[in-house]
Amino acid sequence: MDLGPDTTVKNPSTGAAWSSDDSRKVVCPSTWTKHPADPIVGSTDCDEYAPASTHESGGFPGGVNQVTDGSKCAQLYTDWAFNGVGDGSTSFGLFADTRTDTDGPDGTERCGRAAIDSAQNQGAFSKLQPSVWRLLDDDGFFVDTPGFNHCSGTATTCIWRKA
């Protein structure tokens, strides 16, 4: 991913430099109806991937993953699911939101948005310190997703595993 957003890109509505909030509003507008969560999950927010603070965000103008709106992204949600080993226990998982697209994501989407636990969403990237890591605008970096590294494709449910 590339650090962003780019201050040379202007918001056509305000004339101000394009911001992470501008990218987020494209993928996660206030009109989006998030997937209902089981009460055990708690409060959820719309979370976007690639993150709004990068050039790869689906909301970044002219970016490689730019979409006209978040409905073009893979639609996902977090919930608890039976772990399949027959003991009735559950595991945290990331699931396809099939309310509109009954087949779920097909793997060609340029971005993703999901109803994610609010604490996780608001904590993600909160400790990103680009200057400490000597990252400058347009510098590339990788995001690791511990617990989901085994996920490969959209045909199966991706259950979180302790890393």
PDB file of C-alpha atoms in Angstrom:
ATOM      1  CA  MET A   1       0.000   0.000   0.000  1.00  0.00           C
ATOM      2  CA  ASP A   2       1.028   3.590  -0.389  1.00  0.00           C
ATOM      3  CA  LEU A   3       0.794   6.096   2.373  1.00  0.00           C
ATOM      4  CA  GLY A   4      -1.733   8.811   1.581  1.00  0.00           C
ATOM      5  CA  PRO A   5      -4.023  10.497   0.990  1.00  0.00           C
ATOM      6  CA  ASP A   6      -2.310  12.868  -1.366  1.00  0.00           C
ATOM      7  CA  THR A   7      -2.407  16.525  -0.479  1.00  0.00           C
ATOM      8  CA  THR A   8      -2.155  17.484  -4.156  1.00  0.00           C
ATOM      9  CA  VAL A   9      -5.614  16.019  -4.786  1.00  0.00           C
ATOM     10  CA  LYS A  10      -8.404  18.447  -3.939  1.00  0.00           C
ATOM     11  CA  ASN A  11     -11.942  17.716  -2.790  1.00  0.00           C
ATOM     12  CA  PRO A  12     -14.070  19.241  -5.589  1.00  0.00           C
ATOM     13  CA  SER A  13     -16.790  20.215  -3.097  1.00  0.00           C
ATOM     14  CA  THR A  14     -14.576  22.075  -0.632  1.00  0.00           C
ATOM     15  CA  GLY A  15     -11.336  22.817  -2.479  1.00  0.00           C
ATOM     16  CA  ALA A  16      -9.444  21.466   0.540  1.00  0.00           C
ATOM     17  CA  ALA A  17      -6.807  18.733   0.307  1.00  0.00           C
ATOM     18  CA  TRP A  18      -8.334  15.257  -0.072  1.00  0.00           C
ATOM     19  CA  SER A  19      -8.501  13.553   3.332  1.00  0.00           C
ATOM     20  CA  SER A  20      -8.964  10.085   4.783  1.00  0.00           C
ATOM     21  CA  ASP A  21     -12.487  11.147   5.748  1.00  0.00           C
ATOM     22  CA  ASP A  22     -13.209  12.008   2.110  1.00  0.00           C
ATOM     23  CA  SER A  23     -12.118   8.519   1.020  1.00  0.00           C
ATOM     24  CA  ARG A  24     -14.078   6.909   3.852  1.00  0.00           C
ATOM     25  CA  LYS A  25     -17.271   8.771   2.855  1.00  0.00           C
ATOM     26  CA  VAL A  26     -17.088   7.222  -0.631  1.00  0.00           C
ATOM     27  CA  VAL A  27     -16.791   3.634   0.640  1.00  0.00           C
ATOM     28  CA  CYS A  28     -18.736   4.004   3.902  1.00  0.00           C
ATOM     29  CA  PRO A  29     -21.355   6.720   3.401  1.00  0.00           C
ATOM     30  CA  SER A  30     -23.763   7.528   6.230  1.00  0.00           C
ATOM     31  CA  THR A  31     -26.562   6.028   4.111  1.00  0.00           C
ATOM     32  CA  TRP A  32     -25.017   2.514   4.177  1.00  0.00           C
ATOM     33  CA  THR A  33     -27.063  -0.043   6.073  1.00  0.00           C
ATOM     34  CA  LYS A  34     -24.609  -2.240   7.894  1.00  0.00           C
ATOM     35  CA  HIS A  35     -25.221  -5.925   8.452  1.00  0.00           C
ATOM     36  CA  PRO A  36     -26.942  -6.640  11.788  1.00  0.00           C
ATOM     37  CA  ALA A  37     -24.583  -7.994  14.424  1.00  0.00           C
ATOM     38  CA  ASP A  38     -25.180 -10.591  17.084  1.00  0.00           C
ATOM     39  CA  PRO A  39     -25.346  -8.808  20.471  1.00  0.00           C
ATOM     40  CA  ILE A  40     -22.151 -10.620  21.538  1.00  0.00           C
ATOM     41  CA  VAL A  41     -20.255  -8.644  18.860  1.00  0.00           C
ATOM     42  CA  GLY A  42     -21.428  -5.323  20.281  1.00  0.00           C
ATOM     43  CA  SER A  43     -21.484  -2.046  18.404  1.00  0.00           C
ATOM     44  CA  THR A  44     -20.198  -2.094  14.824  1.00  0.00           C
ATOM     45  CA  ASP A  45     -18.816   0.496  12.408  1.00  0.00           C
ATOM     46  CA  CYS A  46     -18.269   0.491   8.688  1.00  0.00           C
ATOM     47  CA  ASP A  47     -14.649  -0.404   8.037  1.00  0.00           C
ATOM     48  CA  GLU A  48     -13.016  -0.115   4.638  1.00  0.00           C
ATOM     49  CA  TYR A  49     -10.132  -1.954   3.043  1.00  0.00           C
ATOM     50  CA  ALA A  50      -7.794  -0.811   1.723  1.00  0.00           C
ATOM     51  CA  PRO A  51      -7.703   1.739   4.559  1.00  0.00           C
ATOM     52  CA  ALA A  52      -9.000   5.241   3.814  1.00  0.00           C
ATOM     53  CA  SER A  53      -5.603   6.619   4.813  1.00  0.00           C
ATOM     54  CA  THR A  54      -3.915   5.019   1.792  1.00  0.00           C
ATOM     55  CA  HIS A  55      -3.779   5.687  -1.925  1.00  0.00           C
ATOM     56  CA  GLU A  56      -5.271   2.226  -2.471  1.00  0.00           C
ATOM     57  CA  SER A  57      -8.554   3.180  -0.777  1.00  0.00           C
ATOM     58  CA  GLY A  58     -11.573   2.618  -3.000  1.00  0.00           C
ATOM     59  CA  GLY A  59     -12.498   6.213  -2.274  1.00  0.00           C
ATOM     60  CA  PHE A  60      -9.207   7.817  -3.350  1.00  0.00           C
ATOM     61  CA  PRO A  61      -9.664   9.780  -6.609  1.00  0.00           C
ATOM     62  CA  GLY A  62      -7.593   8.353  -9.433  1.00  0.00           C
ATOM     63  CA  GLY A  63      -6.351   5.511  -7.242  1.00  0.00           C
ATOM     64  CA  VAL A  64      -5.850   1.973  -8.539  1.00  0.00           C
ATOM     65  CA  ASN A  65      -8.899   0.738  -6.589  1.00  0.00           C
ATOM     66  CA  GLN A  66     -11.199   3.733  -7.094  1.00  0.00           C
ATOM     67  CA  VAL A  67     -14.918   2.940  -7.133  1.00  0.00           C
ATOM     68  CA  THR A  68     -17.894   5.220  -7.624  1.00  0.00           C
ATOM     69  CA  ASP A  69     -19.371   4.094  -4.324  1.00  0.00           C
ATOM     70  CA  GLY A  70     -19.020   1.430  -1.632  1.00  0.00           C
ATOM     71  CA  SER A  71     -21.607  -0.860  -3.207  1.00  0.00           C
ATOM     72  CA  LYS A  72     -18.860  -1.825  -5.691  1.00  0.00           C
ATOM     73  CA  CYS A  73     -16.733  -3.204  -2.832  1.00  0.00           C
ATOM     74  CA  ALA A  74     -16.887  -6.717  -1.345  1.00  0.00           C
ATOM     75  CA  GLN A  75     -19.593  -6.631   1.338  1.00  0.00           C
ATOM     76  CA  LEU A  76     -18.615  -8.336   4.606  1.00  0.00           C
ATOM     77  CA  TYR A  77     -19.404  -8.466   8.314  1.00  0.00           C
ATOM     78  CA  THR A  78     -17.982  -9.932  11.494  1.00  0.00           C
ATOM     79  CA  ASP A  79     -19.852 -12.332  13.735  1.00  0.00           C
ATOM     80  CA  TRP A  80     -19.441 -15.413  15.860  1.00  0.00           C
ATOM     81  CA  ALA A  81     -19.892 -18.845  14.277  1.00  0.00           C
ATOM     82  CA  PHE A  82     -19.818 -22.439  15.378  1.00  0.00           C
ATOM     83  CA  ASN A  83     -16.303 -23.729  14.896  1.00  0.00           C
ATOM     84  CA  GLY A  84     -17.406 -26.954  13.249  1.00  0.00           C
ATOM     85  CA  VAL A  85     -15.698 -29.345  15.649  1.00  0.00           C
ATOM     86  CA  GLY A  86     -18.947 -30.453  17.276  1.00  0.00           C
ATOM     87  CA  ASP A  87     -18.365 -29.084  20.757  1.00  0.00           C
ATOM     88  CA  GLY A  88     -20.759 -26.124  20.346  1.00  0.00           C
ATOM     89  CA  SER A  89     -18.025 -23.517  20.789  1.00  0.00           C
ATOM     90  CA  THR A  90     -17.833 -20.476  18.581  1.00  0.00           C
ATOM     91  CA  SER A  91     -15.107 -18.562  16.790  1.00  0.00           C
ATOM     92  CA  PHE A  92     -14.911 -14.994  15.537  1.00  0.00           C
ATOM     93  CA  GLY A  93     -15.250 -14.866  11.758  1.00  0.00           C
ATOM     94  CA  LEU A  94     -15.467 -12.646   8.709  1.00  0.00           C
ATOM     95  CA  PHE A  95     -18.476 -13.472   6.547  1.00  0.00           C
ATOM     96  CA  ALA A  96     -19.911 -12.466   3.192  1.00  0.00           C
ATOM     97  CA  ASP A  97     -22.863 -10.095   3.473  1.00  0.00           C
ATOM     98  CA  THR A  98     -25.309 -11.727   1.072  1.00  0.00           C
ATOM     99  CA  ARG A  99     -28.289  -9.425   1.646  1.00  0.00           C
ATOM    100  CA  THR A 100     -27.916  -7.854  -1.814  1.00  0.00           C
ATOM    101  CA  ASP A 101     -25.472 -10.116  -3.654  1.00  0.00           C
ATOM    102  CA  THR A 102     -26.728 -13.563  -2.678  1.00  0.00           C
ATOM    103  CA  ASP A 103     -23.536 -15.238  -3.928  1.00  0.00           C
ATOM    104  CA  GLY A 104     -21.259 -12.964  -1.890  1.00  0.00           C
ATOM    105  CA  PRO A 105     -18.013 -11.446  -3.176  1.00  0.00           C
ATOM    106  CA  ASP A 106     -16.560 -12.993  -6.308  1.00  0.00           C
ATOM    107  CA  GLY A 107     -12.962 -11.950  -5.668  1.00  0.00           C
ATOM    108  CA  THR A 108     -12.821  -9.286  -8.377  1.00  0.00           C
ATOM    109  CA  GLU A 109     -13.827  -6.382  -6.139  1.00  0.00           C
ATOM    110  CA  ARG A 110     -11.251  -3.615  -5.798  1.00  0.00           C
ATOM    111  CA  CYS A 111     -12.099  -2.850  -2.174  1.00  0.00           C
ATOM    112  CA  GLY A 112     -14.015  -4.164   0.785  1.00  0.00           C
ATOM    113  CA  ARG A 113     -16.310  -2.750   3.416  1.00  0.00           C
ATOM    114  CA  ALA A 114     -17.543  -4.544   6.477  1.00  0.00           C
ATOM    115  CA  ALA A 115     -19.542  -4.119   9.647  1.00  0.00           C
ATOM    116  CA  ILE A 116     -16.683  -4.513  12.133  1.00  0.00           C
ATOM    117  CA  ASP A 117     -16.600  -4.369  15.918  1.00  0.00           C
ATOM    118  CA  SER A 118     -16.320  -0.652  16.748  1.00  0.00           C
ATOM    119  CA  ALA A 119     -13.385  -1.046  19.138  1.00  0.00           C
ATOM    120  CA  GLN A 120     -11.389  -2.989  16.537  1.00  0.00           C
ATOM    121  CA  ASN A 121     -12.232  -0.555  13.768  1.00  0.00           C
ATOM    122  CA  GLN A 122     -11.388   2.538  15.781  1.00  0.00           C
ATOM    123  CA  GLY A 123      -8.191   0.972  17.123  1.00  0.00           C
ATOM    124  CA  ALA A 124      -6.863  -0.182  13.758  1.00  0.00           C
ATOM    125  CA  PHE A 125      -4.085   2.042  12.417  1.00  0.00           C
ATOM    126  CA  SER A 126      -4.344   4.195  15.568  1.00  0.00           C
ATOM    127  CA  LYS A 127      -0.694   3.518  16.322  1.00  0.00           C
ATOM    128  CA  LEU A 128       0.499   3.999  12.757  1.00  0.00           C
ATOM    129  CA  GLN A 129       3.443   6.364  13.062  1.00  0.00           C
ATOM    130  CA  PRO A 130       4.652   7.023   9.523  1.00  0.00           C
ATOM    131  CA  SER A 131       7.348   9.485  10.534  1.00  0.00           C
ATOM    132  CA  VAL A 132       8.821   7.102  13.137  1.00  0.00           C
ATOM    133  CA  TRP A 133       8.986   4.395  10.479  1.00  0.00           C
ATOM    134  CA  ARG A 134      10.355   6.943   7.995  1.00  0.00           C
ATOM    135  CA  LEU A 135       7.373   6.531   5.673  1.00  0.00           C
ATOM    136  CA  LEU A 136       6.662   9.447   3.378  1.00  0.00           C
ATOM    137  CA  ASP A 137       3.694  10.137   1.143  1.00  0.00           C
ATOM    138  CA  ASP A 138       3.653   7.595  -1.706  1.00  0.00           C
ATOM    139  CA  ASP A 139       5.937   5.157   0.143  1.00  0.00           C
ATOM    140  CA  GLY A 140       4.795   1.571  -0.127  1.00  0.00           C
ATOM    141  CA  PHE A 141       4.105  -0.704   2.850  1.00  0.00           C
ATOM    142  CA  PHE A 142       2.328  -3.988   3.609  1.00  0.00           C
ATOM    143  CA  VAL A 143      -0.465  -4.684   6.077  1.00  0.00           C
ATOM    144  CA  ASP A 144      -0.415  -7.998   7.897  1.00  0.00           C
ATOM    145  CA  THR A 145      -3.673  -9.487   9.166  1.00  0.00           C
ATOM    146  CA  PRO A 146      -2.711 -11.922  11.922  1.00  0.00           C
ATOM    147  CA  GLY A 147      -5.380 -14.536  12.396  1.00  0.00           C
ATOM    148  CA  PHE A 148      -6.614 -14.213   8.812  1.00  0.00           C
ATOM    149  CA  ASN A 149      -3.394 -15.035   6.916  1.00  0.00           C
ATOM    150  CA  HIS A 150      -4.719 -18.501   6.076  1.00  0.00           C
ATOM    151  CA  CYS A 151      -7.710 -17.071   4.185  1.00  0.00           C
ATOM    152  CA  SER A 152      -7.568 -17.702   0.473  1.00  0.00           C
ATOM    153  CA  GLY A 153     -10.584 -16.888  -1.613  1.00  0.00           C
ATOM    154  CA  THR A 154     -14.215 -16.124  -1.151  1.00  0.00           C
ATOM    155  CA  ALA A 155     -15.683 -19.601  -1.486  1.00  0.00           C
ATOM    156  CA  THR A 156     -15.279 -20.449   2.188  1.00  0.00           C
ATOM    157  CA  THR A 157     -15.944 -18.738   5.489  1.00  0.00           C
ATOM    158  CA  CYS A 158     -12.805 -17.254   6.918  1.00  0.00           C
ATOM    159  CA  ILE A 159     -12.705 -18.024  10.633  1.00  0.00           C
ATOM    160  CA  TRP A 160     -10.176 -16.137  12.729  1.00  0.00           C
ATOM    161  CA  ARG A 161      -7.376 -18.259  14.101  1.00  0.00           C
ATOM    162  CA  LYS A 162      -5.152 -17.207  16.936  1.00  0.00           C
ATOM    163  CA  ALA A 163      -1.849 -16.281  15.328  1.00  0.00           C
TER     164      ALA A 163
END
